[in-house]
Coordinates of C-alpha atoms in Angstrom, one line a residue:
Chain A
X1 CA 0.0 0.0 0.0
X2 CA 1.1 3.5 -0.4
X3 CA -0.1 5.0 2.2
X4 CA 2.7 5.1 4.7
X5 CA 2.7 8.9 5.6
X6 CA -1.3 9.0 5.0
X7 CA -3.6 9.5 8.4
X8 CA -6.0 6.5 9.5
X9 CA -9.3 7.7 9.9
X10 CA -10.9 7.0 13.6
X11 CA -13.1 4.1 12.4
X12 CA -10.4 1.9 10.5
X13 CA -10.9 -0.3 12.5
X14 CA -13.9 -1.0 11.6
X15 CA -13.0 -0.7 8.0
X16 CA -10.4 -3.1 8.7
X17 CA -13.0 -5.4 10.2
X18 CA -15.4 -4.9 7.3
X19 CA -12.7 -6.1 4.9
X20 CA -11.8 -3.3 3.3
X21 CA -9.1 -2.3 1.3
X22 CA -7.5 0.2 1.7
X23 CA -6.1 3.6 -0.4
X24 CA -4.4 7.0 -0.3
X25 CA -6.2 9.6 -1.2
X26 CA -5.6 13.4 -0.5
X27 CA -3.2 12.7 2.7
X28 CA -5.8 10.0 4.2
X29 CA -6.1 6.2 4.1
X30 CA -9.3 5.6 3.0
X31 CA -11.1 2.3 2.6
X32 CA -11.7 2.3 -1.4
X33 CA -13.6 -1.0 -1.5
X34 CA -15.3 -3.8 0.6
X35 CA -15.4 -7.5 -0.2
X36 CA -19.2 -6.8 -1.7
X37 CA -17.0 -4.9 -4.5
X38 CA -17.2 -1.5 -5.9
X39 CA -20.1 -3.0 -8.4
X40 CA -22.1 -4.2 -5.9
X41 CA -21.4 -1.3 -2.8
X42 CA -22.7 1.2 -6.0
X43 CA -26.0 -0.5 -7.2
X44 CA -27.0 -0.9 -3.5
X45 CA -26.6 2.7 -2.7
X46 CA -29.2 3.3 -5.7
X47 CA -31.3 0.9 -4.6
X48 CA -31.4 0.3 -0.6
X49 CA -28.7 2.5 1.9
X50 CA -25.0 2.4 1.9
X51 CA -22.8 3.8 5.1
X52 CA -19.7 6.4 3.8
X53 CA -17.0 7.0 6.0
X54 CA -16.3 10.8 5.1
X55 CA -14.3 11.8 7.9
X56 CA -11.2 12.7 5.9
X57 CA -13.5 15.8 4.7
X58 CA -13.2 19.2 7.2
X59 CA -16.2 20.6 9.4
X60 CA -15.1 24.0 10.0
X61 CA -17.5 25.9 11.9
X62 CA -18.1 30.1 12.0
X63 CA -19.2 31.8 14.5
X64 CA -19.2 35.2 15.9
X65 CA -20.7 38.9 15.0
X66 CA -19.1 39.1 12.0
X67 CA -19.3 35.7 10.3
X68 CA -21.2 36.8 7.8
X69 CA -19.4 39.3 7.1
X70 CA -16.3 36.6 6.4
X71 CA -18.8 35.1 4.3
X72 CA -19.5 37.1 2.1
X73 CA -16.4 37.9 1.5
X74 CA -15.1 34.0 1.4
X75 CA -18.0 32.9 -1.1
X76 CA -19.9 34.3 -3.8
X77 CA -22.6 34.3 -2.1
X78 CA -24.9 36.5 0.6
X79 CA -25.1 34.9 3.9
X80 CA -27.7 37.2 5.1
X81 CA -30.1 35.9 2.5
X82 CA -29.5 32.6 3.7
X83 CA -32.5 31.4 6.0
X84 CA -31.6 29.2 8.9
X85 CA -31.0 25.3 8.3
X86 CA -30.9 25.7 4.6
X87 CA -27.4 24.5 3.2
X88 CA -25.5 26.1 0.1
X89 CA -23.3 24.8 -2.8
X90 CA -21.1 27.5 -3.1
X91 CA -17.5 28.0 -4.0
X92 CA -13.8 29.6 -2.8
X93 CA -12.4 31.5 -5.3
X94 CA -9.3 33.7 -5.5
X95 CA -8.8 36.8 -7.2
X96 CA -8.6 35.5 -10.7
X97 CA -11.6 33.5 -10.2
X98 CA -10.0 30.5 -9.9
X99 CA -11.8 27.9 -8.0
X100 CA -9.6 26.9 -5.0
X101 CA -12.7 24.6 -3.1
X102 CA -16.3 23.6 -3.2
X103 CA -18.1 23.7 -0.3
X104 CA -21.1 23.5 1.2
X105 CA -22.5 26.3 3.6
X106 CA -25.1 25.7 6.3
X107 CA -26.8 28.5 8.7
X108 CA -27.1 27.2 12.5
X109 CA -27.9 30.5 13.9
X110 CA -27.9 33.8 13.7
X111 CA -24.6 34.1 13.3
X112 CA -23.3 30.6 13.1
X113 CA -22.4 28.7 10.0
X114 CA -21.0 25.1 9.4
X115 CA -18.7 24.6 6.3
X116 CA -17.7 21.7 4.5
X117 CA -14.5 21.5 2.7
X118 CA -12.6 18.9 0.8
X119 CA -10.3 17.0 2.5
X120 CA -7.5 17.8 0.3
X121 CA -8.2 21.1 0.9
X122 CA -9.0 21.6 4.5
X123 CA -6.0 23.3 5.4
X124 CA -5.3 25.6 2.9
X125 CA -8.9 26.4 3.1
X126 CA -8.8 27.0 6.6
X127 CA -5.3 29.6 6.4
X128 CA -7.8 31.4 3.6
X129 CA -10.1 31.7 5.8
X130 CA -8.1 32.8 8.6
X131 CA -6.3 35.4 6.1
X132 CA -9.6 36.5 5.1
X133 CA -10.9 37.3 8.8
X134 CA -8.0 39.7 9.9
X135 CA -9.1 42.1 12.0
X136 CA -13.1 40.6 12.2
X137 CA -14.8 39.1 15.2
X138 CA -15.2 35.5 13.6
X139 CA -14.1 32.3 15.6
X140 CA -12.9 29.5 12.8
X141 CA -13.2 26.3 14.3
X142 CA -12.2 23.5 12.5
X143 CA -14.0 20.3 14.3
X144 CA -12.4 16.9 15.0
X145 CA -15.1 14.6 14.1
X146 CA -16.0 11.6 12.4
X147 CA -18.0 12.1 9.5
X148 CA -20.3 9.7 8.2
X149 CA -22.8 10.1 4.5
X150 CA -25.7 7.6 4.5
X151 CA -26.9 7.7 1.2
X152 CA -30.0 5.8 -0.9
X153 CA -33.8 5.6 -0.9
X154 CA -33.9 3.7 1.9
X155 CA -31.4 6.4 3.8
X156 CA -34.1 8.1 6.0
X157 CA -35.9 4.9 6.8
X158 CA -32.5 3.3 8.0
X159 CA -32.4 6.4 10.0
X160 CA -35.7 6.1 11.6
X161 CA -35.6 3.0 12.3
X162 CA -33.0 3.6 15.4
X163 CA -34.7 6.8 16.4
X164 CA -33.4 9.5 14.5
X165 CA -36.4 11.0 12.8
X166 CA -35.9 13.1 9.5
X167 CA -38.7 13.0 7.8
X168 CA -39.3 16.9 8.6
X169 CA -35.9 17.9 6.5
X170 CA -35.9 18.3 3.0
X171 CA -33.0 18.1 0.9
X172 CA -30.1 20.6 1.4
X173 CA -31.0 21.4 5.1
X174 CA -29.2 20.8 8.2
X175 CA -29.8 20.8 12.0
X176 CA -28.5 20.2 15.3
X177 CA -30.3 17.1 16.4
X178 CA -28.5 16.3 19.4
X179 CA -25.1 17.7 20.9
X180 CA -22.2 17.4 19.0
X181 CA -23.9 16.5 15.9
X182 CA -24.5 18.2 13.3
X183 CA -26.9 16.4 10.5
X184 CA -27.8 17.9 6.8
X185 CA -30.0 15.8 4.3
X186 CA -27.9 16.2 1.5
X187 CA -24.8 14.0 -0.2
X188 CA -22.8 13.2 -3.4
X189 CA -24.0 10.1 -5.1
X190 CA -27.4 12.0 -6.5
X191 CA -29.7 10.2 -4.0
X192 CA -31.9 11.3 -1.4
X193 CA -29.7 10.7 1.5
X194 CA -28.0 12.2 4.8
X195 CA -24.3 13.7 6.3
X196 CA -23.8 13.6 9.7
X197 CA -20.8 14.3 12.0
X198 CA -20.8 13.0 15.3
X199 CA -18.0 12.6 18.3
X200 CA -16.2 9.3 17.5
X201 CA -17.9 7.2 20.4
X202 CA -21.7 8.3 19.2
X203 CA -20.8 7.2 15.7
X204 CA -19.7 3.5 16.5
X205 CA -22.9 2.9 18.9
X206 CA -24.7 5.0 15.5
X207 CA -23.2 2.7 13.4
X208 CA -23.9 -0.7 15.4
X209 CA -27.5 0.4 15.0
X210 CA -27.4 1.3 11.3
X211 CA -25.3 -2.2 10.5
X212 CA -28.5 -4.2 12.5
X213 CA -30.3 -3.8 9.1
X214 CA -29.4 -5.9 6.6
X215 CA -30.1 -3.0 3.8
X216 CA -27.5 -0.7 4.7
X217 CA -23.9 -1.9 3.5
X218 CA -20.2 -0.2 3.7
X219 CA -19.6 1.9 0.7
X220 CA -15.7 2.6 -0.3
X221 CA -14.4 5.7 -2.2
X222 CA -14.5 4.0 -5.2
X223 CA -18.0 3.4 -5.4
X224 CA -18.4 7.4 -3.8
X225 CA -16.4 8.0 -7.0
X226 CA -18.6 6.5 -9.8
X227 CA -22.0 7.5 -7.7
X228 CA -21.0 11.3 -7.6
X229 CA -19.5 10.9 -11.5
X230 CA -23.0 9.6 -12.7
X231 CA -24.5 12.0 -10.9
X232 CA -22.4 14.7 -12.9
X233 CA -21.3 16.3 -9.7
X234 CA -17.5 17.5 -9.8
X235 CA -14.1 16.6 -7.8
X236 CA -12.3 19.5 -7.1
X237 CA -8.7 18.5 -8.1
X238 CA -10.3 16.7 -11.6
X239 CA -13.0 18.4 -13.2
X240 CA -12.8 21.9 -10.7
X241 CA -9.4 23.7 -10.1
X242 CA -7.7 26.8 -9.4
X243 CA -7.3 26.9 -12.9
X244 CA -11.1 26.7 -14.0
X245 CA -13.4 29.4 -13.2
X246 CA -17.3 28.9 -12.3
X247 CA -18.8 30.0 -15.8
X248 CA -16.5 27.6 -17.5
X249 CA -17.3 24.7 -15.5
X250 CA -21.1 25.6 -15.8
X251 CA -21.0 26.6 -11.9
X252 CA -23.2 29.9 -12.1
X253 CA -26.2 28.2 -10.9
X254 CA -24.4 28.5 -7.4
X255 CA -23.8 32.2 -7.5
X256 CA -26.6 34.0 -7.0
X257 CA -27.9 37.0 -9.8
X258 CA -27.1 39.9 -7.3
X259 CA -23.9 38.7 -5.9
X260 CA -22.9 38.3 -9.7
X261 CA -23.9 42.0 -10.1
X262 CA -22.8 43.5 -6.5
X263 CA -21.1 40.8 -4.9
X264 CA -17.8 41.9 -3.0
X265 CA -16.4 38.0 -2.9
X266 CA -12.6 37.4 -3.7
X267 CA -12.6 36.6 -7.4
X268 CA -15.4 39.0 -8.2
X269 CA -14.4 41.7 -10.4
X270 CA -12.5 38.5 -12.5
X271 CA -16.0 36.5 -12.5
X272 CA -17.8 39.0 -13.9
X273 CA -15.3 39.3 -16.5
X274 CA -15.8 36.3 -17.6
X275 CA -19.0 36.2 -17.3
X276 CA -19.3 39.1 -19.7
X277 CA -16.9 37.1 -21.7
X278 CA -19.1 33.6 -21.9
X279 CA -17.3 30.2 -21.5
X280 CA -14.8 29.5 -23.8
X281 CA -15.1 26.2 -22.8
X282 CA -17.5 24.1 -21.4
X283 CA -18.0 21.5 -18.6
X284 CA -19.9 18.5 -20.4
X285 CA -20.5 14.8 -20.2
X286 CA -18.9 12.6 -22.2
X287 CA -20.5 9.5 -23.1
X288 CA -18.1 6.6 -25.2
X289 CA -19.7 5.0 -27.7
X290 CA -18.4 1.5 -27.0
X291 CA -17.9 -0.9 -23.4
X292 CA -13.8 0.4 -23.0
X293 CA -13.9 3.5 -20.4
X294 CA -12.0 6.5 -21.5
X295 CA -10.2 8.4 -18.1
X296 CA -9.0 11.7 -16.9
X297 CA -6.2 12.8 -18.8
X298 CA -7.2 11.5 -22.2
X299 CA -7.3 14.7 -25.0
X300 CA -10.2 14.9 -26.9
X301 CA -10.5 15.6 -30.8
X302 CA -12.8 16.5 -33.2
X303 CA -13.4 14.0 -36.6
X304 CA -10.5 16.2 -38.6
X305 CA -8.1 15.4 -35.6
X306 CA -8.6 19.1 -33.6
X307 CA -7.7 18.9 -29.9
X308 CA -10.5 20.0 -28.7
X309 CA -10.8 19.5 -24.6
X310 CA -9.3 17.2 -22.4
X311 CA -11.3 14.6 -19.7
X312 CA -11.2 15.2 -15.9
X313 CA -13.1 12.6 -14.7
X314 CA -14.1 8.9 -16.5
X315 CA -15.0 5.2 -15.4
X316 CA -17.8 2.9 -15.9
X317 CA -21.1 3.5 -14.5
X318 CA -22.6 1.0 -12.9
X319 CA -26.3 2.1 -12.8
X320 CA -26.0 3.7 -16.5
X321 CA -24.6 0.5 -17.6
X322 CA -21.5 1.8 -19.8
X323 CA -18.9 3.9 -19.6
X324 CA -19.5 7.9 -18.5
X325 CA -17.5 10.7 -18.3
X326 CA -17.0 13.9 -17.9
X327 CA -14.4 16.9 -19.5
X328 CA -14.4 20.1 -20.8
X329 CA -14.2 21.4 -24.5
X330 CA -14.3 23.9 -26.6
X331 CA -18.2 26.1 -26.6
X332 CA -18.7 25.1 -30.1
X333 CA -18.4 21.7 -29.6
X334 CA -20.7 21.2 -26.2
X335 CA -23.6 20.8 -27.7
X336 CA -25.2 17.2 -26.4
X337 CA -24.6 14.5 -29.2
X338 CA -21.7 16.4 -30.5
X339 CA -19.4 13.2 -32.0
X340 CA -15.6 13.9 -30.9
X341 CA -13.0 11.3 -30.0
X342 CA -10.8 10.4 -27.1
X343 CA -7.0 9.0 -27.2
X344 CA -6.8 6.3 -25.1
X345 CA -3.1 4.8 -25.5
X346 CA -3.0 6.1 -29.4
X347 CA -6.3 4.7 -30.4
X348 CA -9.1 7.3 -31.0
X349 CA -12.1 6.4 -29.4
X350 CA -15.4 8.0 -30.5
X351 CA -17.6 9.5 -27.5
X352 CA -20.6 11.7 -27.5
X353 CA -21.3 14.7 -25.0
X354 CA -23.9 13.8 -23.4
X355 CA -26.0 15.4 -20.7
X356 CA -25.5 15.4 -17.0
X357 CA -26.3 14.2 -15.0
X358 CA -26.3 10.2 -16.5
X359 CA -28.6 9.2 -13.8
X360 CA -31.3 11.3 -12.6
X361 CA -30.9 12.7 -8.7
X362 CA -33.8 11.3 -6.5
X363 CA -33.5 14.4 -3.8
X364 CA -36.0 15.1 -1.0
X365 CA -36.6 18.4 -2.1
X366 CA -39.9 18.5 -0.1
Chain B
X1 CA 2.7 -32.4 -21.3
X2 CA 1.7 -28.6 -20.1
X3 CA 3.7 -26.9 -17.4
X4 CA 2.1 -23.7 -15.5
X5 CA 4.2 -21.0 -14.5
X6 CA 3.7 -17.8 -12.5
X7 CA 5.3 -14.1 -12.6
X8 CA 5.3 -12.0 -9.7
X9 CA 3.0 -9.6 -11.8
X10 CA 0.6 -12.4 -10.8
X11 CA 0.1 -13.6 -14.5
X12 CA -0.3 -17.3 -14.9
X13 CA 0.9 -19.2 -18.2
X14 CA 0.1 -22.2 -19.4
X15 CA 2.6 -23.8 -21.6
X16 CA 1.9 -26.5 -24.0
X17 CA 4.3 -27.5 -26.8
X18 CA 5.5 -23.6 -28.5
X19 CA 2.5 -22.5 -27.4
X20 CA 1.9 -20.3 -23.9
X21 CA -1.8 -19.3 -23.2
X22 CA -1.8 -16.6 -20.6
X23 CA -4.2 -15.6 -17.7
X24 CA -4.3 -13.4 -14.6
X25 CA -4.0 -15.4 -11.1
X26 CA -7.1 -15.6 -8.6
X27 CA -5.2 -13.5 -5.9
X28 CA -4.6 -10.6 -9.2
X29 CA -8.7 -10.8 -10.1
X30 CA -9.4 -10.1 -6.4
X31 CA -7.6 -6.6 -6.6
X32 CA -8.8 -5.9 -9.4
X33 CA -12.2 -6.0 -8.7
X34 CA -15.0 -6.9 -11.4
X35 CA -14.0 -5.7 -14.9
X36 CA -16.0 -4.1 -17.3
X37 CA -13.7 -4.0 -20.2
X38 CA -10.5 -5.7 -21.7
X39 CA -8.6 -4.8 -24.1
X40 CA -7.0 -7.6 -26.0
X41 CA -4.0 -8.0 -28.6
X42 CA -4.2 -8.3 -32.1
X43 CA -3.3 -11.7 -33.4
X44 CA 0.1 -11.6 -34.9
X45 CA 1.2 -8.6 -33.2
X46 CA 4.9 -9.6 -31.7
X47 CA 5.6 -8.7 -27.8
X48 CA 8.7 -8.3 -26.3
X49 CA 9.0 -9.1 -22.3
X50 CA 7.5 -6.6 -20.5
X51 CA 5.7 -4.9 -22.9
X52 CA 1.7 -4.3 -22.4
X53 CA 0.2 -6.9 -24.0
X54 CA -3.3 -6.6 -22.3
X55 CA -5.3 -3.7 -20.7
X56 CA -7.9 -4.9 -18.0
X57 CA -10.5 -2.2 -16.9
X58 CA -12.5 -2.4 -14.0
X59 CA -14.7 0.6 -12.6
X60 CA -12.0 2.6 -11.1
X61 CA -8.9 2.4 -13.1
X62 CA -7.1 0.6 -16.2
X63 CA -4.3 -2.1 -14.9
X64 CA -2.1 -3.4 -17.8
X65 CA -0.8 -6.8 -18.1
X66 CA 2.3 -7.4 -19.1
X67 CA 4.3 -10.1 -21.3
X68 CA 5.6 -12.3 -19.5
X69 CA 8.1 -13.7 -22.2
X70 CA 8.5 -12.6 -25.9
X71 CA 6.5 -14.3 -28.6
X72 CA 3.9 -13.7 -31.2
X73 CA 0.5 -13.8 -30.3
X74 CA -1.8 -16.1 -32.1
X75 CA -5.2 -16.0 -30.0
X76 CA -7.2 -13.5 -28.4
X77 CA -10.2 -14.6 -25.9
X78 CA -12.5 -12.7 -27.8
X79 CA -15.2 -14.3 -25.3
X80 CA -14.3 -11.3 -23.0
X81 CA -15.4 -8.5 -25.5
X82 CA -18.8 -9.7 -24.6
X83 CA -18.0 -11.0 -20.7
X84 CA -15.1 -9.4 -19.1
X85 CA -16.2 -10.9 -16.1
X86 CA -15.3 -14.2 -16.7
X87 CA -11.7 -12.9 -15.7
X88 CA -13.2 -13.0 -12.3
X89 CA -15.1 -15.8 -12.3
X90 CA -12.7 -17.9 -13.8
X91 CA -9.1 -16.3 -14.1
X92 CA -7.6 -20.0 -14.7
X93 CA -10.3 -21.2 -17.1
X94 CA -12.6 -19.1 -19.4
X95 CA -11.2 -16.0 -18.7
X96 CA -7.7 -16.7 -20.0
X97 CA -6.5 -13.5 -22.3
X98 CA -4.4 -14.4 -25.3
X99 CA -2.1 -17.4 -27.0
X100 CA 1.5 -16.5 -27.9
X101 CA 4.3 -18.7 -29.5
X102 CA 7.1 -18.4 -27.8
X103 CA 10.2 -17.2 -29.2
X104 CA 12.8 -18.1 -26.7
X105 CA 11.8 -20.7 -24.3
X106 CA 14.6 -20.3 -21.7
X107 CA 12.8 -17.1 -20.7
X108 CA 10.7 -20.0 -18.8
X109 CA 13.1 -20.8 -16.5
X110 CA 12.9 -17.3 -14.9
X111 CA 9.2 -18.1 -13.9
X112 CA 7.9 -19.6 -10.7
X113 CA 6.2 -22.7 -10.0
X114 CA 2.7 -22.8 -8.0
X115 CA 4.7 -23.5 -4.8
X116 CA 6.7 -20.3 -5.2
X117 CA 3.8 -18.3 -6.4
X118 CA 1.6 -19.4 -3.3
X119 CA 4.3 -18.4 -1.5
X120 CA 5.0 -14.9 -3.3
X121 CA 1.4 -13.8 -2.6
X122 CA 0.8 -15.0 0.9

């Protein structure tokens, strides 16, 4: 394994005891697959409940009279438009735009917010943050917690089945429910489906409960991969970077019309550049025309041989039944059902764009 | 009589006269995962040692398979265009990969035996 410098998360050893096996990814060792197989750990999230151990991801709670002040400052977004429990895609950006995390935003209180970052972000994110709140009255607090994403249509019933009611809380909402938790109905694999982080010792009695049902199974990363990739939903580090700005990656649905206009964000006199400008290129999904899978990294072309785009993101899907992925090319060629090919070791394979997301999201939007 | 020999890139071969047919072991499937797509040599085209003769896909990522020896290929499983899975339900059996003629076969002698395989993976 490679992971000799990477961090063990607090539950590997349950993980261990599950059979998984185990990965690197962004500084973490992360259990990638369970003997069910990343086949098997993927169709069952879409059809029953499957457990996600997400604790290598960063809570970093805000609090204090001028949080949203950091806020709006930190994100395109207005926090003060934000009504309490509702949760927010939004972005970090820095001054040219770039996108440096995606994150998710939740209101707790007046003036407390919870924020979600990626864990191969966390720290950087956290040093921007503290950067950004020189000389405000904001307390960042980045929580040690385990992390946990249940995820599948039979997430809240698996849920209420041990006493943890959530019928009331529709999708992209969090709350409170008991101390030290914090709970949003919300997720990356495109179904309905819940994150909660919890103290280390509630999640393993949380987790002896959830495991007495024979419907919820361990999911790895690799099966978190191909859920959120047929879902069209992006990786920061793949299809999101510093180097790609919201409009190209078809992003602006997060940013709001007046904090395009007014917005005082990092980033925002660049965004509205190019949003004045219009993509160049565009964030589409890329479907292959045959059963090999075409990866990140492989150049795209159009039928005369152009490059044309590249591929961020690419496996098989397991629910769509063939390969998906997803890239960015050139505006004039992202219309869906545009033909173009992808080199995959030096033979040109032909793909299609294709819509996203491949497999329609099932939220609980109430 | 056939001989089977094993590389430490957990590739089994069976040999049989000039003629090696070549698999992935049980233990290699298992990492793997289930596959979803393999991409096979043309017949005729000539390998050298080490070169990537194979290309097995599963969900997550490509893994290539190597030559084990040098030697001209003369069979593709083409049963695996249709069933890649039969890699992982039957590495040693259906789910073999290609046929090569050898070219040199003291290259052999560099391979293990099951008892040193067995021995390699545990």
């Amino acid at each position: 394994m490679t992971g000799d410098e990477a961090k063990n998360l607090p539950l590997a050893d349950l993980h261990r005891k599950a059979g998984a096996r185990f990965g690197a990814f962004a500084g973490w060792s992360m259990p990638l697959t369970y003997p069910a197989g990343v086949m098997q750990e993927h169709l069952h999230t879409r059809e029953h409940a499957g457990v996600f151990d997400i604790s290598h991801m960063k809570l970093i709670e805000l609090s204090g009279p001028d949080t949203g002040a950091l806020l709006d400052r930190a994100c395109p977004l207005t926090s003060a438009a934000l009504p309490l429990r509702q949760s927010k895609y939004s972005l970090l950006l820095n001054e040219q735009a770039g996108i440096l995390d995606d994150v998710i935003v939740t209101r707790l209180a007046d003036t407390r917010f919870m924020m979600v970052a990626n864990a191969g972000n966390a720290v950087a994110d956290e040093a921007h943050l503290r950067m950004l709140a020189n000389g405000l009255d904001v307390v960042i607090d980045p929580l040690d917690r385990v992390f946990l994403a249940i995820q599948g249509p039979e997430a809240e019933a698996a849920l209420g089945r041990i006493g943890n009611e959530t019928a009331g809380l529709t999708f992209m909402h969090g709350i409170e429910p008991r101390n030290g938790w914090f709970l949003t109905r919300s997720g990356y694999t495109g179904e309905d489906g819940f994150e909660i982080s919890l103290s280390e010792t509630d999640a393993r009695v949380l987790l002896d409960e959830l495991f007495s049902n024979d419907r919820v199974m361990w999911v790895g990363l690799a099966a978190r991969d191909s859920l959120r990739l047929e879902a069209g939903l992006c990786l920061h580090g793949s299809d999101i970077t510093p180097d790609t700005n919201p409009v190209d990656a078809g992003l602006m649905w997060a940013v709001p019309k007046s904090v395009r206009s007014e917005g005082r964000f990092v980033g925002a006199a660049a965004l509205r550049d190019f949003a004045a400008r219009g993509a160049v290129e565009k964030r589409v999904g890329l479907k292959p025309e045959g059963r090999q899978p075409v990866r990140a990294g492989s150049s795209l072309f159009d039928a005369d041989g152009n490059s044309v785009g590249r591929v961020t993101s690419g496996g098989f899907g397991p629910s769509a039944g063939h390969p998906v992925a997803m890239g960015y090319v050139a505006a004039e060629f992202a219309a869906v059902a545009t033909r173009l090919y992808a080199d995959v070791r030096g033979t040109k394979l032909p793909v299609d764009v294709h819509s996203l997301p491949f497999t329609p999201h099932r939220y609980r939007k109430g | 009589m056939a001989t089977i020999y094993y590389t430490e890139d957990h590739e089994w071969l069976h040999v049989e006269g000039e003629i090696a047919t070549v698999g992935i072991t049980d233990y290699a499937q298992q990492q793997l995962g289930e596959l979803v797509f393999v991409e096979l040599p043309e017949v005729g085209k000539s390998l050298k040692k080490g070169d990537t003769a194979v290309v097995v896909e599963s969900v997550k990522a490509a893994s290539d398979v190597y030559a084990p020896i040098d030697g001209d290929v003369t069979e593709a499983n083409t049963a695996l265009a249709s069933d890649p899975t039969l890699v992982n339900s039957a590495p040693a059996g259906d789910g073999w990969l290609w046929k090569m003629k050898l070219s040199d076969k003291s290259q052999l002698d560099g391979l293990m035996d099951e008892t040193a395989y067995n021995a390699h993976t545990s």
